[in-house]
Short mmCIF file of C-alpha atoms in Angstrom, two decimals:
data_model
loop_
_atom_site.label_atom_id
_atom_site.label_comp_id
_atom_site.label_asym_id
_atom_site.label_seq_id
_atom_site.Cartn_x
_atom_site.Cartn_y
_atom_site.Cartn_z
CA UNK B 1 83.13 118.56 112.03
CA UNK B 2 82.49 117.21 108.38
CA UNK B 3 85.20 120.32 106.94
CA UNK B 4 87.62 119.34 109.64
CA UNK B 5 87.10 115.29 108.88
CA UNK B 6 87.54 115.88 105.30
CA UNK B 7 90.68 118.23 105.57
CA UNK B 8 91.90 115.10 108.18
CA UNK B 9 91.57 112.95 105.62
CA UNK B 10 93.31 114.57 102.47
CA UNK B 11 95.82 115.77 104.19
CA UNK B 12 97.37 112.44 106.08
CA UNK B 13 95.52 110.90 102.50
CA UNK B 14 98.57 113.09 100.13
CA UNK B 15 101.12 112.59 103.30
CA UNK B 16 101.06 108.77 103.35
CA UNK B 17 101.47 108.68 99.59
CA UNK B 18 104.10 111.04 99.14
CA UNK B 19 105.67 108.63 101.63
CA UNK B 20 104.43 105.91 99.29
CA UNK B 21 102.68 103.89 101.55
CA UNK B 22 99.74 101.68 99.41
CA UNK B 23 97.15 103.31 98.56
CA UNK B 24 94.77 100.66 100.25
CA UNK B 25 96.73 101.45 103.65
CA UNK B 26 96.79 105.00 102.67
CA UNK B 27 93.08 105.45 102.47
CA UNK B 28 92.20 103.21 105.97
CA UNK B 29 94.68 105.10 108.19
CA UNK B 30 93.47 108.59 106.95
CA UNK B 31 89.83 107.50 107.36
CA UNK B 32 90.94 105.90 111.18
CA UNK B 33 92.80 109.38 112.06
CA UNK B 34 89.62 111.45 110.67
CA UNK B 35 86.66 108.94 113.05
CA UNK B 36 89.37 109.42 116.20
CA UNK B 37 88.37 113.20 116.89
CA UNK B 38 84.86 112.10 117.55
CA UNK B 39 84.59 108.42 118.48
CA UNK B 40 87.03 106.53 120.44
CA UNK B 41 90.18 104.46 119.67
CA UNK B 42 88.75 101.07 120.34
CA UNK B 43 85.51 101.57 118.53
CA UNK B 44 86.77 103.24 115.48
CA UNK B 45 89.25 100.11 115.52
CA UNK B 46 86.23 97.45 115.51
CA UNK B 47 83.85 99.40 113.65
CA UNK B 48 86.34 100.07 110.65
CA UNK B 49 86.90 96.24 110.99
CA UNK B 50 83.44 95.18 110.33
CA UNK B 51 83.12 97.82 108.01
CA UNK B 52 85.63 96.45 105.67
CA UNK B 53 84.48 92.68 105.89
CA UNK B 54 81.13 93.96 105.48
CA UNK B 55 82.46 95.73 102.39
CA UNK B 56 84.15 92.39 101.07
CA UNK B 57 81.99 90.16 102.20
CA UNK B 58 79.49 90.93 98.69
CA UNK B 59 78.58 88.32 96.39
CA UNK B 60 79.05 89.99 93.44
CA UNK B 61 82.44 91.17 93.89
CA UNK B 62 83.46 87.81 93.13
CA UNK B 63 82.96 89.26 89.01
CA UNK B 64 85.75 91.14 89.54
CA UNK B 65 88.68 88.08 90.16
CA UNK B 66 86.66 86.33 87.24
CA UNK B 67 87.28 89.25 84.98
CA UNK B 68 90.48 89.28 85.56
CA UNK B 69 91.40 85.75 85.19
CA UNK B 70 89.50 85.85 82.03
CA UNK B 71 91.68 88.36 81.00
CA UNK B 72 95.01 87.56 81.80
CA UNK B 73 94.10 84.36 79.73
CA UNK B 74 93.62 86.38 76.81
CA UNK B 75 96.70 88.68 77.43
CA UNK B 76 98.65 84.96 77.52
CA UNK B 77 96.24 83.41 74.39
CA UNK B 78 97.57 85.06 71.11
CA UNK B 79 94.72 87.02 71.29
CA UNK B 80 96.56 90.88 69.98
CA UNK B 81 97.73 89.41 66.68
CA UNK B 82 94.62 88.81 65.49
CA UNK B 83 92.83 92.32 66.77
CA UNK B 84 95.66 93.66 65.13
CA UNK B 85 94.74 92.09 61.44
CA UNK B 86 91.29 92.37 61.87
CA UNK B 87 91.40 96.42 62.36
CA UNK B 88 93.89 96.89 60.01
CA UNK B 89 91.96 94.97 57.27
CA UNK B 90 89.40 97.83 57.91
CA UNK B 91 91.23 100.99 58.66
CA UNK B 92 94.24 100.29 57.11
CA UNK B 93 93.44 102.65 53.86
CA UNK B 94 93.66 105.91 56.34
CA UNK B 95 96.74 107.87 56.36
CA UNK B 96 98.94 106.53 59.05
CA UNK B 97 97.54 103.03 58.83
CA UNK B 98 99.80 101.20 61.22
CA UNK B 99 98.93 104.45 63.89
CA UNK B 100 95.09 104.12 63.18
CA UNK B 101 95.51 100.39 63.81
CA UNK B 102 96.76 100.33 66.87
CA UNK B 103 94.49 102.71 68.44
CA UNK B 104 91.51 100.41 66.99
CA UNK B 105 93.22 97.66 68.35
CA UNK B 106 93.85 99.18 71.32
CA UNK B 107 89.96 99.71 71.81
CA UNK B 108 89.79 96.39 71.17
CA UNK B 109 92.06 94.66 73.10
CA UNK B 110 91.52 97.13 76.36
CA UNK B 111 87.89 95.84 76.29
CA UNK B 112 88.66 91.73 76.08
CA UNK B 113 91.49 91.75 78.56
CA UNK B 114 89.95 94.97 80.75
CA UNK B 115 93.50 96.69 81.08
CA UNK B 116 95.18 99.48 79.20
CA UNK B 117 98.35 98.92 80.16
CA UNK B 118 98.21 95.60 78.70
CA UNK B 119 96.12 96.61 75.62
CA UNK B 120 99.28 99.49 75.24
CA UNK B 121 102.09 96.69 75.55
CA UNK B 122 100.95 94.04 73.86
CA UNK B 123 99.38 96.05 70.41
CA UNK B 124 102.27 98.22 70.49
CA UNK B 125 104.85 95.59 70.39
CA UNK B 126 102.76 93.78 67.28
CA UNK B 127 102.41 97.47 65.47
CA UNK B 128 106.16 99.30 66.66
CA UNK B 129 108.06 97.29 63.70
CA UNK B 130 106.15 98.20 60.62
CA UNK B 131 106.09 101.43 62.18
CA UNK B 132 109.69 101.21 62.49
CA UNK B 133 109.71 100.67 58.80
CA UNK B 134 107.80 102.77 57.57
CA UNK B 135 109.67 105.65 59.32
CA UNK B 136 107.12 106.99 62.00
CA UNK B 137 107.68 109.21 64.50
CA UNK B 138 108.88 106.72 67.64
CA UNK B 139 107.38 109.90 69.41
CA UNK B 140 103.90 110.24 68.14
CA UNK B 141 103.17 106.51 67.86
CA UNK B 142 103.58 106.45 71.17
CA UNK B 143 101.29 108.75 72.09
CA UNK B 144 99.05 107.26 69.83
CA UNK B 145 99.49 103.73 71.26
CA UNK B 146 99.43 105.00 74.77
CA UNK B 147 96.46 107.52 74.52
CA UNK B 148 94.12 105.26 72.98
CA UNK B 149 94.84 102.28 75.61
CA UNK B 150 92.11 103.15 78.42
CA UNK B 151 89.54 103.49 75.18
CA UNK B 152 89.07 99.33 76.27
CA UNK B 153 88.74 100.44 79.94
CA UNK B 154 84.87 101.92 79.04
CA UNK B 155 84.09 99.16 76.60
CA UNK B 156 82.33 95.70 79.16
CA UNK B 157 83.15 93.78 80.45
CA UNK B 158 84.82 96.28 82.56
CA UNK B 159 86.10 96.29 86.20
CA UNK B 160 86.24 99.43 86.86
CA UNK B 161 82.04 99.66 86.06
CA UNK B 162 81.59 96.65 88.33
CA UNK B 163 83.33 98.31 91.50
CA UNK B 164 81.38 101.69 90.75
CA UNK B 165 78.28 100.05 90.60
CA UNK B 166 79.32 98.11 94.30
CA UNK B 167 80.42 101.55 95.64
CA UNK B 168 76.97 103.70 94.66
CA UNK B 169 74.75 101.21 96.20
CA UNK B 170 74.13 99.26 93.32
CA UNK B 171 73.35 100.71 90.06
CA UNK B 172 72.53 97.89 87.58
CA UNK B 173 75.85 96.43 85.89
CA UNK B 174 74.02 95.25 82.87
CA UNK B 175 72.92 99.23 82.15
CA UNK B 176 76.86 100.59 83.26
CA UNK B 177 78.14 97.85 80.78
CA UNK B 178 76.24 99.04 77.70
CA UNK B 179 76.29 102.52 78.85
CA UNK B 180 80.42 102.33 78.23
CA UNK B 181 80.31 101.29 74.69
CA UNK B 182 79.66 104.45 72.88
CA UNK B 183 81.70 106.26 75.47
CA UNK B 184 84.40 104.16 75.00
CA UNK B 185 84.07 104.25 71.00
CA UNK B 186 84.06 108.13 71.05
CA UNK B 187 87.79 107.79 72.90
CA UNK B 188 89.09 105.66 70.04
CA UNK B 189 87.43 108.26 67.41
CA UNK B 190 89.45 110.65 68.91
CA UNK B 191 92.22 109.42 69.34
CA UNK B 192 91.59 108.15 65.44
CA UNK B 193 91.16 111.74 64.42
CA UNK B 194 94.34 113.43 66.30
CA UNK B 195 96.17 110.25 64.02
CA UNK B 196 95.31 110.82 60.97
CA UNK B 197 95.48 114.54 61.15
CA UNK B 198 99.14 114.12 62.30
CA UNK B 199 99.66 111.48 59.26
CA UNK B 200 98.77 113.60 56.61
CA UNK B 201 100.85 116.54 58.26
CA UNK B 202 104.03 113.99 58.20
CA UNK B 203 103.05 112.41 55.04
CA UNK B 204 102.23 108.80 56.57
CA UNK B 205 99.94 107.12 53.70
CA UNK B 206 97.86 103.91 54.25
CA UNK B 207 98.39 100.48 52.60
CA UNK B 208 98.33 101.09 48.63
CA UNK B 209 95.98 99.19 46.57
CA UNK B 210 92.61 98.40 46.41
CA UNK B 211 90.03 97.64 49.98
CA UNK B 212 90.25 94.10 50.29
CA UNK B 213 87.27 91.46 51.15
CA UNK B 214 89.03 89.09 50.58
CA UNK B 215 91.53 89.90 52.88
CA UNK B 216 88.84 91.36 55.60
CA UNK B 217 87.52 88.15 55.87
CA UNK B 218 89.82 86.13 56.52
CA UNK B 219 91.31 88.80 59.07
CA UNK B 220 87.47 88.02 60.30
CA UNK B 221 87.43 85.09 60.40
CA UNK B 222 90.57 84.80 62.76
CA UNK B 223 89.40 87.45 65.63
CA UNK B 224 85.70 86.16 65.60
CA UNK B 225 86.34 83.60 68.25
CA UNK B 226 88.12 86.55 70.00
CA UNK B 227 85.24 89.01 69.53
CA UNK B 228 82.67 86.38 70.28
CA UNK B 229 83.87 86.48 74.30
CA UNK B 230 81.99 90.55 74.43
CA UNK B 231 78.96 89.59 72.54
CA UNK B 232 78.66 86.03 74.39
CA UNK B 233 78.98 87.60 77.49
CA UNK B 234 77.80 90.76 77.43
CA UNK B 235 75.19 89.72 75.45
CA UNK B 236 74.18 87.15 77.90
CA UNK B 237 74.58 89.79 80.98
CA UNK B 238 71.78 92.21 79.11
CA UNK B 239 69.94 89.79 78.17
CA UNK B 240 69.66 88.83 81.65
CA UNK B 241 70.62 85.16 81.05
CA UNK B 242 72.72 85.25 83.64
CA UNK B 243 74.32 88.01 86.41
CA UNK B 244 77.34 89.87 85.78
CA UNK B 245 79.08 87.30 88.35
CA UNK B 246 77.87 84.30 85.62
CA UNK B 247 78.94 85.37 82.71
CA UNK B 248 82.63 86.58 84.34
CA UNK B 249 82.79 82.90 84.92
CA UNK B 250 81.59 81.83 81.62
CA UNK B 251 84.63 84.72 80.51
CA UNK B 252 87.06 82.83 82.23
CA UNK B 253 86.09 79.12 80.43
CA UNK B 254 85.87 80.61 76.98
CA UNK B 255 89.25 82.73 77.74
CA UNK B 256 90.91 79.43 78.94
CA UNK B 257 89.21 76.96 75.82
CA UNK B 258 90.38 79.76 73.40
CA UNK B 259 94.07 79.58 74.54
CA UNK B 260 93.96 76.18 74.71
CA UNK B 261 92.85 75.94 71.06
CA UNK B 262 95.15 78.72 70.24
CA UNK B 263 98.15 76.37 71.51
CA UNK B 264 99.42 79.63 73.45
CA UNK B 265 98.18 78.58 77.07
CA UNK B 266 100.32 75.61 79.24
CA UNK B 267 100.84 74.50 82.46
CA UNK B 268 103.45 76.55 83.66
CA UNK B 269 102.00 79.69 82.18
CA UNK B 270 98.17 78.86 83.52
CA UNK B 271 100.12 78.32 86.86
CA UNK B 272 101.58 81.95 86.46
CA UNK B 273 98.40 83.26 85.01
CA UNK B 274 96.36 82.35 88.26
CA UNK B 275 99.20 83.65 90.66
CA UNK B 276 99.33 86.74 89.51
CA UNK B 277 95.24 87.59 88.80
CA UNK B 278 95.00 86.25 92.89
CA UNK B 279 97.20 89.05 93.75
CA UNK B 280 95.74 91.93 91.43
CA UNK B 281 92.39 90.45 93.05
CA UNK B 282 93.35 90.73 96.29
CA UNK B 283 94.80 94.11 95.75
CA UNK B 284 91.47 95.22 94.13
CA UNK B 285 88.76 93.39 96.58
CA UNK B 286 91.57 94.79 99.87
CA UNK B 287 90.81 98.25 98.52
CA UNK B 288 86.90 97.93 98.16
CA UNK B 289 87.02 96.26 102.13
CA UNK B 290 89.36 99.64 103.38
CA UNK B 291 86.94 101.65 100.98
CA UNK B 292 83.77 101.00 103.19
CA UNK B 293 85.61 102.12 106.14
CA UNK B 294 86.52 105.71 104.55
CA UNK B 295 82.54 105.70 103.42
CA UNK B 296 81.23 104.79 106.71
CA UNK B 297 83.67 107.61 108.05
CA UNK B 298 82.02 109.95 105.44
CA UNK B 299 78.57 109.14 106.38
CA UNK B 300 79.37 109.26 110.37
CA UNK B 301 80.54 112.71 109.68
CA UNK B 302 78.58 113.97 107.06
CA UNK B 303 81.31 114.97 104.73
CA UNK B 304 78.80 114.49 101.26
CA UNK B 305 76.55 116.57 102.78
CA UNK B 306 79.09 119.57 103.79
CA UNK B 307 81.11 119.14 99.88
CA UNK B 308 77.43 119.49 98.58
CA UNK B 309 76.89 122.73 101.08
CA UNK B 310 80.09 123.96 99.42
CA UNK B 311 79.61 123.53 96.16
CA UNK B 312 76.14 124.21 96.12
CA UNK B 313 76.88 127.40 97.85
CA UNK B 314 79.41 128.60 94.63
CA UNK B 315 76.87 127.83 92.06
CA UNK B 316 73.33 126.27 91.88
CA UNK B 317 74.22 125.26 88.01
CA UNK B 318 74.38 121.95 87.38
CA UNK B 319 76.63 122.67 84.34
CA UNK B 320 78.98 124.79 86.29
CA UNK B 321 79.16 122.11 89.08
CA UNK B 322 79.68 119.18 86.78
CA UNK B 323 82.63 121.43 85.42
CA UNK B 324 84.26 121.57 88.86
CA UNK B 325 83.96 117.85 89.75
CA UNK B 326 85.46 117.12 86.26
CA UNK B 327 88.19 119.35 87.37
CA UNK B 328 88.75 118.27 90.65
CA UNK B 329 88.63 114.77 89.07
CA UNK B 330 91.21 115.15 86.21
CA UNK B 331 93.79 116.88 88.99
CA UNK B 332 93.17 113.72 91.29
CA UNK B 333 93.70 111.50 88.63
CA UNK B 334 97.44 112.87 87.79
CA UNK B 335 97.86 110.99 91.16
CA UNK B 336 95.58 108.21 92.11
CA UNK B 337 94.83 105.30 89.88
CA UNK B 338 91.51 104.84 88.50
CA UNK B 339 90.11 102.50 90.91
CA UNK B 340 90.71 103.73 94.55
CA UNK B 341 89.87 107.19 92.88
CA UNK B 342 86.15 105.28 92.40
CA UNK B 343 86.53 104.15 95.65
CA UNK B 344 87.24 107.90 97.40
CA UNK B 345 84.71 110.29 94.91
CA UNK B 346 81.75 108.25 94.11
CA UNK B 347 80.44 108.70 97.51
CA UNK B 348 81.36 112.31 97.67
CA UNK B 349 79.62 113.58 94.37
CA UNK B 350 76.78 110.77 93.52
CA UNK B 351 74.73 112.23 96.21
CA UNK B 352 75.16 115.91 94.51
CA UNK B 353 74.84 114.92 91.05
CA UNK B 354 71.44 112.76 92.33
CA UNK B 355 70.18 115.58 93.39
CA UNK B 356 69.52 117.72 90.45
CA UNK B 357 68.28 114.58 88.93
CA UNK B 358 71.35 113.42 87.22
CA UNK B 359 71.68 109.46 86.43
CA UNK B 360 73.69 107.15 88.20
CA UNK B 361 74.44 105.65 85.20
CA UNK B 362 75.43 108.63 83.31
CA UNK B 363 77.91 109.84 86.68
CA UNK B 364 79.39 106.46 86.37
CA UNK B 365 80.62 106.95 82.55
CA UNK B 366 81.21 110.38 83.12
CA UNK B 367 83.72 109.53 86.28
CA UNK B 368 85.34 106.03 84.31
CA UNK B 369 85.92 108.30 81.06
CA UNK B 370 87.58 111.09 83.54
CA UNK B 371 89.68 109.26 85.90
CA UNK B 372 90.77 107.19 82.71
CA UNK B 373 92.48 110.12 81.62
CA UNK B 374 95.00 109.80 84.94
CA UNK B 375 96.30 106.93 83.84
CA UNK B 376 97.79 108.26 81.09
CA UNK B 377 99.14 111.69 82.45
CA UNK B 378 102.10 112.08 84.45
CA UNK B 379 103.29 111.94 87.45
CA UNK B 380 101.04 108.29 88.04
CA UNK B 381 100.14 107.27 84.14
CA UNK B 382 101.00 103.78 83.96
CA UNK B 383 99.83 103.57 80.74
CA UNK B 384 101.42 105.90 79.29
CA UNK B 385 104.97 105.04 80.77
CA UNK B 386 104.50 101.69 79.32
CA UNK B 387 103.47 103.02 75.71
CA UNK B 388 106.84 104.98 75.86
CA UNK B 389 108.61 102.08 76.83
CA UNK B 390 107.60 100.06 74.15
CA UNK B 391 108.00 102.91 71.64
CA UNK B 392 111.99 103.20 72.86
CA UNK B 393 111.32 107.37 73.22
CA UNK B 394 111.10 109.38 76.28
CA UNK B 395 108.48 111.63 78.34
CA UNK B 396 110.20 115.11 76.81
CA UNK B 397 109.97 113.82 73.12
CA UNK B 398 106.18 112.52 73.83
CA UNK B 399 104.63 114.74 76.06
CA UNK B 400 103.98 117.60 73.15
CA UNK B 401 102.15 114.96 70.90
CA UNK B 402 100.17 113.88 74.07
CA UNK B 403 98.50 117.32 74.45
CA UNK B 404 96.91 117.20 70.90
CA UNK B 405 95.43 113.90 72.34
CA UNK B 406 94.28 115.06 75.76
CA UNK B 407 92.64 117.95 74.29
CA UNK B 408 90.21 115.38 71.82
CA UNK B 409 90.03 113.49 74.84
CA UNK B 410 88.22 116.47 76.75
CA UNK B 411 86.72 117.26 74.11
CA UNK B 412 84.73 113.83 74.39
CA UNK B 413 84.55 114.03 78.32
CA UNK B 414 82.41 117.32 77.48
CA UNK B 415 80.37 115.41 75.29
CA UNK B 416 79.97 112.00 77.82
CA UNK B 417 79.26 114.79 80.78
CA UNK B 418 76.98 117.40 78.78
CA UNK B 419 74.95 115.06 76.16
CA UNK B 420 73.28 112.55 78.44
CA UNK B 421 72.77 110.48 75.26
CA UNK B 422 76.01 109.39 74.71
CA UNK B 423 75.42 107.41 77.45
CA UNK B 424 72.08 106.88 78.11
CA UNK B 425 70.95 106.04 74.92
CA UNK B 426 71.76 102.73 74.42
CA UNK B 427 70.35 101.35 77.92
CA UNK B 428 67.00 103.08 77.58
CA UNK B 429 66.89 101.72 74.06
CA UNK B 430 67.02 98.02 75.61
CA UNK B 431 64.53 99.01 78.41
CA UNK B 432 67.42 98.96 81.57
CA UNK B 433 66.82 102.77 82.42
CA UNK B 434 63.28 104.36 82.39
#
């Protein structure tokens, strides 16, 4: 029954969105169709109802619309100028300064307004003239802008942490959120890496003259109110001053005092700023409701339990196995975007990773950093349309600098999957994980 359930479900699942129905409606219609060949039509229909309110119904999902909000402020608040200054004042002596920059930036940016798309817009459009100038490759600074984007995805506060710690029962956000930061580093280094080796192959140099204090302070000076929102916040979340739900709130005042102080943030645009973050909420908190239904349909018919049959039946290694779900996650991520993809695999490979006494904590960065990758590899990379976009190229023209960026990118999935420290390390070193 589980087999035939699962097969149910991937298979109206791919139908529905090669039809391109949401993926919110996608994923309750396949889960309805799977529960039908075993319970009725008029339970299944009630059930999956409650199911769903149940699923939105959780206090701390309310984090998530905060974020958000908090973000979208900053996107609006002037805030990508002055990441832009600040990283250059410190990286800008590498070869291909303005490329370095922007993935820094991008690291940067990502984290503060928790999107990559954004982060790949709004630093690209700040960093695409000099590079203009300076005669870069409209090609490879676009691969470099969008590559490096979902680097901020990993870095807290992050959404995409929050709704995997909702979906696997509740794994402590304050450990996920400092967890991410050395993941999300390792991204940007490289992505840094893949830059300047490219640079010195073209013959992009870095800003002549002497490293500037001078000039690194002041650049400082300027993002500090900007950088202050992670440590406040994050700070505050580890600290265990307040929940994860508190301090989004707390985001959302600093965010909105900062543009206001800026001079960036009016009426009008606070007006539009709140329209839109209600419907990417909605969107978000809609798919978490449907998301219960599909794991209540998972647990009725014992689908974890058959995948971890199946794959435990190929190989008993957990090194092997972890090599297959990474592979089975990278394809799915080609087509599903990072957060229903959280929503559809936690619950089918937590239990099997749990179970030769792998971390929830460590699955969670290990899943973010993969399923990151989707969203910038075709045919569903947002982020990476947008980068070219900005960059005026095309796909064909960026595509062969991309691979020399995916392949450092694996490279430091390997290490996030394989070398439990890169995650782990920093919340057992503040006492979250025993």
């Amino acid at each position: 029954m589980a087999i035939q359930a699962l097969l149910i479900i991937i298979v109206v699942l791919a139908v529905l969105l090669v039809l391109g129905v949401p993926i919110a409606y996608a994923i309750g219609i396949s889960s309805l169709v799977a529960i039908l060949q075993t319970v009725p039509l008029d339970i299944s229909v009630v059930t999956a109802a409650q199911r769903s309110f149940v699923g939105m119904s959780k206090f701390s999902l309310t984090a998530i619309p905060f974020f958000i909000l908090a973000g979208n402020i900053m996107n609006q608040g002037g805030i990508a100028k002055r990441l832009v200054d600040f990283v250059n004042a410190i990286l800008g002596k590498l070869p291909g300064s303005l490329m370095v920059t922007n993935v820094g930036a991008n690291a940067l940016f990502g984290a503060i307004s928790g999107s990559g798309t954004a982060a790949a817009a709004a630093v690209g459009n700040m960093v695409r003239e000099g590079e203009e100038e300076a005669g870069y490759d409209p090609s490879l600074c676009a691969a470099a802008n969008g590559a490096s984007a979902p680097a901020g995805l990993l870095i807290p506060p992050s959404n995409t942490l929050i709704t995997y710690s909702l979906i696997s029962g509740g794994t402590s956000v304050a450990a996920l959120f400092l967890a991410g930061y050395i993941p999300g580093v390792l991204w940007a280094l490289c992505c840094i890496v893949v830059a300047i080796i490219m640079a010195k192959k073209k013959g992009y140099v870095g800003i002549k003259g002497k490293f500037s204090f001078k000039t690194l302070g002041i650049a400082t000076l300027k993002a500090i109110p900007a950088l202050s929102l992670i440590v406040v916040v994050i700070g505050g979340i580890i600290k265990g001053v307040f929940t994860a739900t508190e301090g989004s709130a707390i985001a959302v005042v600093y965010a909105l005092l900062l543009g206001i102080l800026y001079k960036n943030i009016t009426w009008k645009s606070f007006v539009e700023i709140l329209i839109d973050s209600m419907k990417m909420s909605g969107m978000i908190v809609f798919l978490i409701g449907v998301s219960n239904v599909l794991s209540w349909v998972m647990a009725f018919t014992q689908i974890p339990q058959a995948i971890s049959a199946l794959l435990l039946g190929i190989t008993d290694n957990k090194y092997i196995l972890l090599f297959i779900m990474n592979i089975i996650l990278l394809i799915a991520g080609t087509f599903i975007d990072v957060t229903p993809a959280i929503l559809i695999f936690t619950p089918l490979f937590l239990p099997i990773v749990t179970e030769f006494g792998m971390n929830p904590v460590h699955f969670g960065l290990m899943l973010n950093y993969n399923l990151c990758i989707g969203s910038i590899t075709p045919p569903v990379g947002n982020t990476l349309f947008v980068a070219i976009k900005v960059g005026k190229t095309n796909l064909a023209k960026t595509m062969p600098y991309m691979a020399l960026f995916y392949i450092a990118i694996f490279i430091g999935l390997m290490l996030v999957t394989y070398v439990p420290a890169v995650s782990m390390a920093l919340p057992e070193m503040a006492g979250l994980i025993k």
